[in-house]
Amino acid sequence: MTQAPAATRATRRQHDREIVMLAVPAFGALVAEPLFVMADSAIVGHLGTAQLAGLGVASALLTTAVSIFVFLAYATTAAVARRVGAGDLQAAIRQGMDGIWLALLIGATVIAVVLPSAPALITLFGASDTAAPYATTYLRISSLGIPAMLIVLAATGVLRGLQNTKTPLYVAISGFVANGVLNVALVYGADLGIAGSAWGTVIAQWGMAAVYLVVVVRGARRHGASLAPDAAGIRASAQAGAPLLVRTLSLRAILLIATAVAARLGDADIAAHQIILSLWSLLAFALDAIAIAGQAIIGRYLGADDPQGARAACRRMVQWGIAVGVVLGLLVILSRPLFLPLFTSDSTVKDAALPALIMVALSQPICGVVYVLDGVLMGAGDGPYLAGAMLVTLAVFVPAALLVPTFGGGLTAVWGAMTLMMAVRMLTLLLRARSGRWVVTGATR
């Protein structure tokens, strides 16, 4: 009678160790990434308002360009983890190389589009006449680092699939430090202005990509995996990533619509919305770290033909997601008096933000379930379902958000619509998780 509970506790402890081992370094790497933009902003901000405004517009475009291809990390993690579970490290690294070659091809295409169209893109995003030249300069130079960042995404997916999240953390920290040093040296030491900031970031990004490539190439040689591009493998990587691209674009559309609706409510509401959105993004990093662990762990179990282990790991990670979500929600409620003054002293903005922050706090356990199950289904290679579920969520969110200005409720109603969006995502993901249809074992799905 006591053996089963003891075995259950041992299994939970094993899952807990795996989750912590993978999630904690992943969280550090996730937090390090936005520090690039923060460092650039702090350095460029001292050059003048027009330069900082130009950086803001160009950074928004660059962040969007990179973030929509995050499937390079997600799809690669799942595919590599399956082969690791199957015990075929050679095929795992070969799969990772296909993802890296795909990243390089996409990056070259993006450069070919961005370089000639940079002025038009800057104008489209509403840059002022004074900020536009700086934004164009920064965008054109920084676009040369896009292939590097996409290689970093794909190579990060390879290492995560190999159950290694420490190396991405070390590379992210080193890249952040190098970026800061190069920016100071080139902006002020070499007196290159905003162009120096862009070149510093590009050099740091290619340095990160080079480190990842060295690590992956060494692994390929160790296990006898080919480094040459394989058309069939690259095509398979693209096909696996396409549904996740649809999912990501749908999510970006939701965030853009929420911001557009908040902007129609007035200056105080959009200012408060930006503050809350920055907090929401920070909270998402903590939950996404568990999701990243889920991608690697679930892929490995399914590749090892262990559906029972995959289901048990899924249940434990959902419990982690709920617990972390509750803790984060409580922290948001308790830190409100300290958090808002960091961003604004305007009482009108604070009044708009306070009730919306309560909505964000209450939604965190829901977010915990969503992020974890998102990671589980990605690890299972269940991209087509995730794409369809996100399109359904978008269809529910759009009318709810667009009706806010008509029926009132202000910014709290906007974040009520965001909470509804997360609830719909949770429902669609729970239905899939409970159906068991995502449990497809083997080295490939």
Short mmCIF file of C-alpha atoms in Angstrom, two decimals:
data_model
loop_
_atom_site.label_atom_id
_atom_site.label_comp_id
_atom_site.label_asym_id
_atom_site.label_seq_id
_atom_site.Cartn_x
_atom_site.Cartn_y
_atom_site.Cartn_z
CA MET A 1 0.00 0.00 0.00
CA THR A 2 2.87 2.37 0.67
CA GLN A 3 4.90 1.50 -2.41
CA ALA A 4 2.64 3.25 -4.94
CA PRO A 5 2.59 6.60 -3.10
CA ALA A 6 6.34 6.35 -2.59
CA ALA A 7 6.85 5.63 -6.27
CA THR A 8 4.57 8.54 -7.13
CA ARG A 9 6.54 10.88 -4.88
CA ALA A 10 9.81 9.71 -6.45
CA THR A 11 8.42 10.32 -9.94
CA ARG A 12 7.26 13.80 -8.93
CA ARG A 13 10.68 14.60 -7.48
CA GLN A 14 12.30 13.45 -10.71
CA HIS A 15 9.98 15.66 -12.75
CA ASP A 16 10.57 18.57 -10.40
CA ARG A 17 14.34 18.24 -10.77
CA GLU A 18 14.06 18.13 -14.56
CA ILE A 19 11.73 21.12 -14.67
CA VAL A 20 13.94 23.23 -12.40
CA MET A 21 17.14 22.15 -14.20
CA LEU A 22 15.75 23.26 -17.56
CA ALA A 23 13.41 26.12 -16.60
CA VAL A 24 15.69 28.22 -14.38
CA PRO A 25 18.48 28.70 -16.97
CA ALA A 26 15.82 29.18 -19.67
CA PHE A 27 14.27 31.99 -17.61
CA GLY A 28 17.65 33.68 -17.32
CA ALA A 29 18.20 33.50 -21.08
CA LEU A 30 14.70 34.85 -21.78
CA VAL A 31 15.21 37.83 -19.47
CA ALA A 32 18.64 38.56 -20.95
CA GLU A 33 17.25 38.99 -24.48
CA PRO A 34 15.18 42.19 -23.90
CA LEU A 35 18.14 43.66 -22.04
CA PHE A 36 19.74 44.23 -25.46
CA VAL A 37 17.09 46.81 -26.32
CA MET A 38 17.21 48.32 -22.83
CA ALA A 39 20.99 48.77 -23.04
CA ASP A 40 20.74 50.34 -26.49
CA SER A 41 17.98 52.68 -25.25
CA ALA A 42 20.01 53.79 -22.24
CA ILE A 43 23.09 54.54 -24.36
CA VAL A 44 21.32 56.13 -27.33
CA GLY A 45 19.01 58.12 -25.06
CA HIS A 46 21.92 60.37 -24.11
CA LEU A 47 22.44 61.32 -27.76
CA GLY A 48 19.09 63.12 -27.95
CA THR A 49 15.33 62.68 -28.12
CA ALA A 50 15.23 62.29 -31.91
CA GLN A 51 17.83 59.49 -31.79
CA LEU A 52 15.95 57.69 -29.01
CA ALA A 53 12.67 58.01 -30.91
CA GLY A 54 14.33 56.62 -34.02
CA LEU A 55 15.71 53.71 -32.03
CA GLY A 56 12.25 53.03 -30.62
CA VAL A 57 10.64 52.73 -34.05
CA ALA A 58 13.47 50.67 -35.56
CA SER A 59 13.63 48.35 -32.53
CA ALA A 60 9.89 47.68 -32.76
CA LEU A 61 10.30 46.61 -36.38
CA LEU A 62 13.35 44.47 -35.64
CA THR A 63 11.74 42.80 -32.63
CA THR A 64 8.67 41.96 -34.70
CA ALA A 65 10.79 40.60 -37.55
CA VAL A 66 12.65 38.25 -35.21
CA SER A 67 9.75 37.28 -32.93
CA ILE A 68 7.51 36.02 -35.73
CA PHE A 69 10.19 33.43 -36.54
CA VAL A 70 10.43 32.12 -32.98
CA PHE A 71 9.11 28.84 -34.40
CA LEU A 72 12.74 28.18 -35.37
CA ALA A 73 13.42 27.54 -31.69
CA TYR A 74 10.13 25.84 -30.82
CA ALA A 75 9.91 23.41 -33.74
CA THR A 76 13.61 22.54 -33.51
CA THR A 77 13.38 21.85 -29.78
CA ALA A 78 10.54 19.37 -30.27
CA ALA A 79 12.12 17.58 -33.24
CA VAL A 80 15.55 17.28 -31.61
CA ALA A 81 14.12 16.16 -28.24
CA ARG A 82 12.19 13.32 -29.92
CA ARG A 83 15.34 11.96 -31.49
CA VAL A 84 17.21 12.31 -28.20
CA GLY A 85 14.48 10.25 -26.55
CA ALA A 86 14.82 7.66 -29.30
CA GLY A 87 18.56 7.48 -28.57
CA ASP A 88 19.64 8.76 -32.00
CA LEU A 89 21.87 11.74 -31.25
CA GLN A 90 23.25 11.80 -34.79
CA ALA A 91 19.76 12.30 -36.24
CA ALA A 92 18.96 14.81 -33.49
CA ILE A 93 21.88 17.06 -34.43
CA ARG A 94 21.21 16.54 -38.14
CA GLN A 95 17.65 17.79 -37.51
CA GLY A 96 19.09 20.78 -35.67
CA MET A 97 21.38 21.62 -38.59
CA ASP A 98 18.35 21.65 -40.90
CA GLY A 99 16.75 24.24 -38.61
CA ILE A 100 19.92 26.36 -38.63
CA TRP A 101 20.13 26.29 -42.43
CA LEU A 102 16.46 27.31 -42.60
CA ALA A 103 17.21 30.21 -40.22
CA LEU A 104 20.05 31.37 -42.47
CA LEU A 105 17.82 31.28 -45.56
CA ILE A 106 15.03 33.21 -43.85
CA GLY A 107 17.51 35.74 -42.46
CA ALA A 108 19.00 36.41 -45.90
CA THR A 109 15.50 36.92 -47.30
CA VAL A 110 14.59 39.38 -44.55
CA ILE A 111 17.75 41.41 -45.23
CA ALA A 112 16.91 41.52 -48.94
CA VAL A 113 13.49 42.96 -48.07
CA VAL A 114 14.46 45.34 -45.26
CA LEU A 115 17.51 47.09 -46.78
CA PRO A 116 15.72 48.69 -49.76
CA SER A 117 12.40 49.22 -47.97
CA ALA A 118 13.73 50.64 -44.67
CA PRO A 119 12.61 54.27 -45.30
CA ALA A 120 9.10 53.15 -46.31
CA LEU A 121 8.81 50.88 -43.26
CA ILE A 122 9.91 53.68 -40.93
CA THR A 123 7.33 56.03 -42.47
CA LEU A 124 4.64 53.36 -42.19
CA PHE A 125 5.32 53.08 -38.45
CA GLY A 126 4.77 56.82 -38.06
CA ALA A 127 8.27 58.09 -37.26
CA SER A 128 8.54 61.88 -37.16
CA ASP A 129 10.59 63.80 -39.72
CA THR A 130 13.35 64.35 -37.17
CA ALA A 131 13.45 60.73 -35.95
CA ALA A 132 13.07 59.02 -39.35
CA PRO A 133 16.71 59.42 -40.54
CA TYR A 134 18.03 57.91 -37.29
CA ALA A 135 15.47 55.11 -37.43
CA THR A 136 16.39 54.30 -41.03
CA THR A 137 20.11 54.22 -40.22
CA TYR A 138 19.59 51.95 -37.22
CA LEU A 139 17.20 49.64 -39.08
CA ARG A 140 19.43 49.18 -42.11
CA ILE A 141 22.55 48.40 -40.10
CA SER A 142 20.78 46.24 -37.51
CA SER A 143 19.02 44.20 -40.19
CA LEU A 144 22.45 42.69 -40.92
CA GLY A 145 22.19 40.98 -37.52
CA ILE A 146 18.81 39.35 -38.23
CA PRO A 147 20.31 36.14 -39.72
CA ALA A 148 22.49 35.88 -36.61
CA MET A 149 19.49 36.19 -34.29
CA LEU A 150 17.56 33.59 -36.29
CA ILE A 151 20.56 31.25 -36.11
CA VAL A 152 20.59 31.86 -32.36
CA LEU A 153 16.90 30.90 -32.19
CA ALA A 154 17.42 27.66 -34.13
CA ALA A 155 20.61 26.72 -32.28
CA THR A 156 18.93 27.46 -28.96
CA GLY A 157 16.23 25.01 -30.02
CA VAL A 158 18.91 22.39 -30.75
CA LEU A 159 20.45 22.75 -27.29
CA ARG A 160 17.07 22.78 -25.55
CA GLY A 161 16.17 19.62 -27.41
CA LEU A 162 19.42 18.13 -26.13
CA GLN A 163 18.18 19.04 -22.61
CA ASN A 164 20.80 21.82 -22.32
CA THR A 165 19.46 25.24 -21.26
CA LYS A 166 22.62 26.35 -19.43
CA THR A 167 24.65 27.11 -22.55
CA PRO A 168 21.96 29.49 -23.94
CA LEU A 169 22.00 31.29 -20.58
CA TYR A 170 25.78 31.73 -20.67
CA VAL A 171 25.70 32.90 -24.29
CA ALA A 172 22.86 35.37 -23.58
CA ILE A 173 24.70 36.90 -20.62
CA SER A 174 27.97 37.14 -22.58
CA GLY A 175 26.13 38.68 -25.53
CA PHE A 176 24.49 41.28 -23.29
CA VAL A 177 27.83 42.30 -21.76
CA ALA A 178 29.54 42.45 -25.17
CA ASN A 179 26.66 44.49 -26.58
CA GLY A 180 26.96 47.05 -23.79
CA VAL A 181 30.73 47.41 -24.10
CA LEU A 182 30.62 47.67 -27.90
CA ASN A 183 27.80 50.21 -27.81
CA VAL A 184 29.66 52.51 -25.44
CA ALA A 185 32.90 52.15 -27.40
CA LEU A 186 31.34 52.79 -30.81
CA VAL A 187 28.73 55.40 -29.86
CA TYR A 188 30.98 57.55 -27.70
CA GLY A 189 34.54 56.31 -28.15
CA ALA A 190 34.39 56.17 -31.95
CA ASP A 191 31.75 58.95 -32.08
CA LEU A 192 29.52 56.97 -34.48
CA GLY A 193 26.27 57.99 -32.81
CA ILE A 194 23.23 55.78 -33.37
CA ALA A 195 25.08 53.92 -36.15
CA GLY A 196 27.63 52.84 -33.54
CA SER A 197 24.86 51.39 -31.39
CA ALA A 198 23.54 49.42 -34.36
CA TRP A 199 26.99 48.10 -35.30
CA GLY A 200 27.72 47.15 -31.69
CA THR A 201 24.52 45.13 -31.52
CA VAL A 202 25.18 43.43 -34.87
CA ILE A 203 28.70 42.42 -33.81
CA ALA A 204 27.40 41.05 -30.49
CA GLN A 205 24.64 39.11 -32.28
CA TRP A 206 27.04 37.49 -34.76
CA GLY A 207 29.37 36.69 -31.87
CA MET A 208 26.53 34.83 -30.15
CA ALA A 209 25.68 33.01 -33.38
CA ALA A 210 29.33 32.01 -33.82
CA VAL A 211 29.48 30.51 -30.32
CA TYR A 212 26.31 28.50 -30.96
CA LEU A 213 27.63 27.27 -34.30
CA VAL A 214 30.89 26.14 -32.71
CA VAL A 215 28.95 24.17 -30.07
CA VAL A 216 26.62 22.56 -32.63
CA VAL A 217 29.42 21.79 -35.12
CA ARG A 218 31.46 20.10 -32.38
CA GLY A 219 28.42 18.00 -31.48
CA ALA A 220 27.89 17.11 -35.13
CA ARG A 221 31.48 15.95 -35.56
CA ARG A 222 31.36 14.00 -32.30
CA HIS A 223 28.31 12.04 -33.44
CA GLY A 224 29.11 11.86 -37.16
CA ALA A 225 26.25 14.12 -38.28
CA SER A 226 26.50 15.88 -41.64
CA LEU A 227 26.80 19.67 -41.68
CA ALA A 228 25.80 20.09 -45.33
CA PRO A 229 22.39 21.58 -46.15
CA ASP A 230 19.75 18.97 -46.92
CA ALA A 231 16.83 20.21 -49.02
CA ALA A 232 14.39 17.60 -47.70
CA GLY A 233 15.36 18.28 -44.09
CA ILE A 234 15.09 22.05 -44.51
CA ARG A 235 11.70 21.63 -46.15
CA ALA A 236 10.54 19.40 -43.27
CA SER A 237 11.70 22.01 -40.75
CA ALA A 238 9.75 24.69 -42.61
CA GLN A 239 6.63 22.51 -42.72
CA ALA A 240 6.86 21.83 -38.98
CA GLY A 241 7.30 25.53 -38.27
CA ALA A 242 4.52 26.85 -40.51
CA PRO A 243 1.65 26.14 -38.06
CA LEU A 244 3.65 27.73 -35.24
CA LEU A 245 4.16 30.79 -37.45
CA VAL A 246 0.36 31.06 -37.79
CA ARG A 247 0.05 30.76 -34.01
CA THR A 248 2.65 33.47 -33.41
CA LEU A 249 1.14 35.88 -35.96
CA SER A 250 -2.30 35.41 -34.37
CA LEU A 251 -0.87 36.23 -30.95
CA ARG A 252 0.92 39.31 -32.32
CA ALA A 253 -2.36 40.44 -33.88
CA ILE A 254 -4.08 40.15 -30.50
CA LEU A 255 -1.42 42.30 -28.82
CA LEU A 256 -1.57 44.92 -31.59
CA ILE A 257 -5.38 45.09 -31.44
CA ALA A 258 -5.32 45.48 -27.65
CA THR A 259 -2.84 48.35 -27.97
CA ALA A 260 -4.87 50.01 -30.74
CA VAL A 261 -8.05 49.84 -28.65
CA ALA A 262 -6.25 51.24 -25.60
CA ALA A 263 -4.92 54.11 -27.73
CA ARG A 264 -8.51 55.07 -28.66
CA LEU A 265 -9.38 55.43 -24.98
CA GLY A 266 -7.02 58.37 -24.42
CA ASP A 267 -3.44 59.25 -23.51
CA ALA A 268 -3.71 58.15 -19.88
CA ASP A 269 -5.14 54.76 -20.84
CA ILE A 270 -2.54 54.01 -23.51
CA ALA A 271 0.24 55.08 -21.14
CA ALA A 272 -1.14 52.78 -18.44
CA HIS A 273 -1.57 50.02 -21.01
CA GLN A 274 2.09 50.20 -22.01
CA ILE A 275 3.15 49.91 -18.36
CA ILE A 276 0.89 46.91 -17.79
CA LEU A 277 1.96 45.28 -21.05
CA SER A 278 5.61 45.50 -20.00
CA LEU A 279 4.75 43.80 -16.69
CA TRP A 280 2.64 41.18 -18.47
CA SER A 281 5.58 40.40 -20.75
CA LEU A 282 7.93 40.04 -17.77
CA LEU A 283 5.52 37.66 -16.04
CA ALA A 284 5.28 35.69 -19.27
CA PHE A 285 9.03 35.03 -19.18
CA ALA A 286 8.68 33.15 -15.88
CA LEU A 287 5.84 31.01 -17.22
CA ASP A 288 7.46 30.55 -20.63
CA ALA A 289 10.52 29.08 -18.91
CA ILE A 290 8.35 26.19 -17.68
CA ALA A 291 6.91 25.86 -21.18
CA ILE A 292 10.42 25.57 -22.63
CA ALA A 293 11.17 22.80 -20.13
CA GLY A 294 7.92 21.18 -21.27
CA GLN A 295 8.95 21.23 -24.92
CA ALA A 296 12.21 19.44 -24.17
CA ILE A 297 10.86 16.94 -21.63
CA ILE A 298 7.71 15.94 -23.53
CA GLY A 299 9.58 15.55 -26.81
CA ARG A 300 12.11 13.28 -25.12
CA TYR A 301 9.45 11.07 -23.49
CA LEU A 302 7.51 10.68 -26.72
CA GLY A 303 10.68 9.92 -28.67
CA ALA A 304 11.47 7.21 -26.10
CA ASP A 305 8.02 5.62 -26.67
CA ASP A 306 6.97 6.45 -23.10
CA PRO A 307 3.43 7.88 -23.31
CA GLN A 308 2.81 7.29 -19.60
CA GLY A 309 5.91 9.32 -18.71
CA ALA A 310 4.79 12.10 -21.08
CA ARG A 311 1.33 12.28 -19.46
CA ALA A 312 2.80 12.26 -15.94
CA ALA A 313 5.24 15.03 -16.85
CA CYS A 314 2.40 17.02 -18.38
CA ARG A 315 0.31 16.76 -15.20
CA ARG A 316 3.23 17.82 -13.03
CA MET A 317 4.09 20.80 -15.22
CA VAL A 318 0.47 21.98 -15.17
CA GLN A 319 0.65 21.92 -11.37
CA TRP A 320 3.85 23.97 -11.58
CA GLY A 321 2.17 26.42 -13.95
CA ILE A 322 -0.78 26.95 -11.62
CA ALA A 323 1.45 27.34 -8.55
CA VAL A 324 3.79 29.82 -10.24
CA GLY A 325 0.79 31.69 -11.62
CA VAL A 326 -0.72 32.06 -8.13
CA VAL A 327 2.60 33.32 -6.75
CA LEU A 328 3.01 35.81 -9.60
CA GLY A 329 -0.56 37.04 -9.16
CA LEU A 330 0.00 37.67 -5.46
CA LEU A 331 3.25 39.49 -6.21
CA VAL A 332 1.47 41.77 -8.68
CA ILE A 333 -1.20 42.67 -6.11
CA LEU A 334 1.32 43.28 -3.32
CA SER A 335 3.78 45.25 -5.47
CA ARG A 336 1.27 47.63 -7.08
CA PRO A 337 2.11 50.57 -4.78
CA LEU A 338 5.81 50.15 -5.58
CA PHE A 339 5.58 49.15 -9.24
CA LEU A 340 3.57 52.01 -10.74
CA PRO A 341 5.70 54.91 -9.37
CA LEU A 342 8.69 53.41 -11.20
CA PHE A 343 7.01 54.31 -14.49
CA THR A 344 4.81 57.33 -13.82
CA SER A 345 3.94 60.02 -11.30
CA ASP A 346 0.72 60.92 -13.14
CA SER A 347 -2.23 60.09 -10.88
CA THR A 348 -4.55 59.73 -13.89
CA VAL A 349 -2.33 57.02 -15.36
CA LYS A 350 -2.11 55.29 -11.99
CA ASP A 351 -5.91 55.36 -11.59
CA ALA A 352 -6.32 53.76 -15.02
CA ALA A 353 -3.70 51.11 -14.32
CA LEU A 354 -4.68 49.97 -10.81
CA PRO A 355 -7.91 48.06 -11.59
CA ALA A 356 -6.40 46.64 -14.79
CA LEU A 357 -3.47 45.32 -12.75
CA ILE A 358 -5.92 43.44 -10.55
CA MET A 359 -7.28 41.80 -13.71
CA VAL A 360 -3.74 40.84 -14.73
CA ALA A 361 -3.05 39.40 -11.27
CA LEU A 362 -6.21 37.29 -11.27
CA SER A 363 -5.41 35.90 -14.71
CA GLN A 364 -1.94 34.60 -13.84
CA PRO A 365 -3.02 31.04 -12.79
CA ILE A 366 -4.87 30.83 -16.13
CA CYS A 367 -1.72 32.04 -17.89
CA GLY A 368 0.27 29.38 -16.04
CA VAL A 369 -1.89 26.59 -17.47
CA VAL A 370 -1.83 28.13 -20.96
CA TYR A 371 1.93 28.52 -21.18
CA VAL A 372 2.62 25.03 -19.84
CA LEU A 373 0.17 23.27 -22.14
CA ASP A 374 1.40 25.37 -25.06
CA GLY A 375 4.89 24.02 -24.34
CA VAL A 376 3.63 20.46 -23.92
CA LEU A 377 1.83 20.46 -27.27
CA MET A 378 4.80 22.10 -28.99
CA GLY A 379 7.03 19.40 -27.54
CA ALA A 380 4.61 16.84 -28.95
CA GLY A 381 4.83 18.45 -32.39
CA ASP A 382 1.12 19.32 -32.29
CA GLY A 383 1.58 22.56 -34.23
CA PRO A 384 -1.49 22.29 -36.50
CA TYR A 385 -3.81 22.10 -33.50
CA LEU A 386 -2.07 25.05 -31.84
CA ALA A 387 -2.51 27.11 -35.01
CA GLY A 388 -6.21 26.29 -35.27
CA ALA A 389 -6.82 26.93 -31.57
CA MET A 390 -5.12 30.32 -31.81
CA LEU A 391 -7.23 31.33 -34.78
CA VAL A 392 -10.36 30.45 -32.76
CA THR A 393 -9.01 32.53 -29.87
CA LEU A 394 -8.37 35.46 -32.20
CA ALA A 395 -11.94 35.20 -33.53
CA VAL A 396 -13.30 35.44 -29.98
CA PHE A 397 -10.96 38.23 -28.87
CA VAL A 398 -11.43 40.65 -31.78
CA PRO A 399 -15.13 41.48 -31.24
CA ALA A 400 -14.71 41.53 -27.45
CA ALA A 401 -11.86 44.05 -27.71
CA LEU A 402 -13.41 46.22 -30.42
CA LEU A 403 -16.63 46.61 -28.41
CA VAL A 404 -14.77 48.11 -25.42
CA PRO A 405 -14.94 51.75 -26.64
CA THR A 406 -18.67 51.31 -27.36
CA PHE A 407 -19.76 49.74 -24.09
CA GLY A 408 -17.18 51.39 -21.80
CA GLY A 409 -15.14 49.93 -19.01
CA GLY A 410 -11.92 51.64 -20.04
CA LEU A 411 -8.58 49.94 -19.77
CA THR A 412 -9.93 47.40 -17.26
CA ALA A 413 -12.30 46.16 -19.96
CA VAL A 414 -9.41 45.88 -22.43
CA TRP A 415 -7.57 43.65 -19.99
CA GLY A 416 -10.81 41.83 -19.31
CA ALA A 417 -10.80 40.98 -23.01
CA MET A 418 -7.17 39.85 -22.68
CA THR A 419 -8.17 37.62 -19.76
CA LEU A 420 -11.02 36.22 -21.88
CA MET A 421 -8.48 35.51 -24.59
CA MET A 422 -6.31 33.55 -22.16
CA ALA A 423 -9.35 31.67 -20.83
CA VAL A 424 -10.30 30.61 -24.37
CA ARG A 425 -6.73 29.46 -24.97
CA MET A 426 -6.81 27.49 -21.73
CA LEU A 427 -10.07 25.79 -22.71
CA THR A 428 -8.81 24.77 -26.16
CA LEU A 429 -5.53 23.49 -24.74
CA LEU A 430 -7.17 21.57 -21.89
CA LEU A 431 -9.53 19.88 -24.34
CA ARG A 432 -6.58 18.77 -26.43
CA ALA A 433 -4.51 17.66 -23.45
CA ARG A 434 -7.35 15.54 -22.05
CA SER A 435 -8.15 13.99 -25.42
CA GLY A 436 -4.71 12.34 -25.51
CA ARG A 437 -4.47 12.87 -29.28
CA TRP A 438 -1.20 14.75 -28.84
CA VAL A 439 0.46 11.59 -27.47
CA VAL A 440 2.13 10.31 -30.63
CA THR A 441 5.31 8.38 -29.87
CA GLY A 442 8.38 7.71 -31.98
CA ALA A 443 11.44 9.54 -33.27
CA THR A 444 9.22 11.51 -35.67
CA ARG A 445 5.60 12.51 -35.39
#
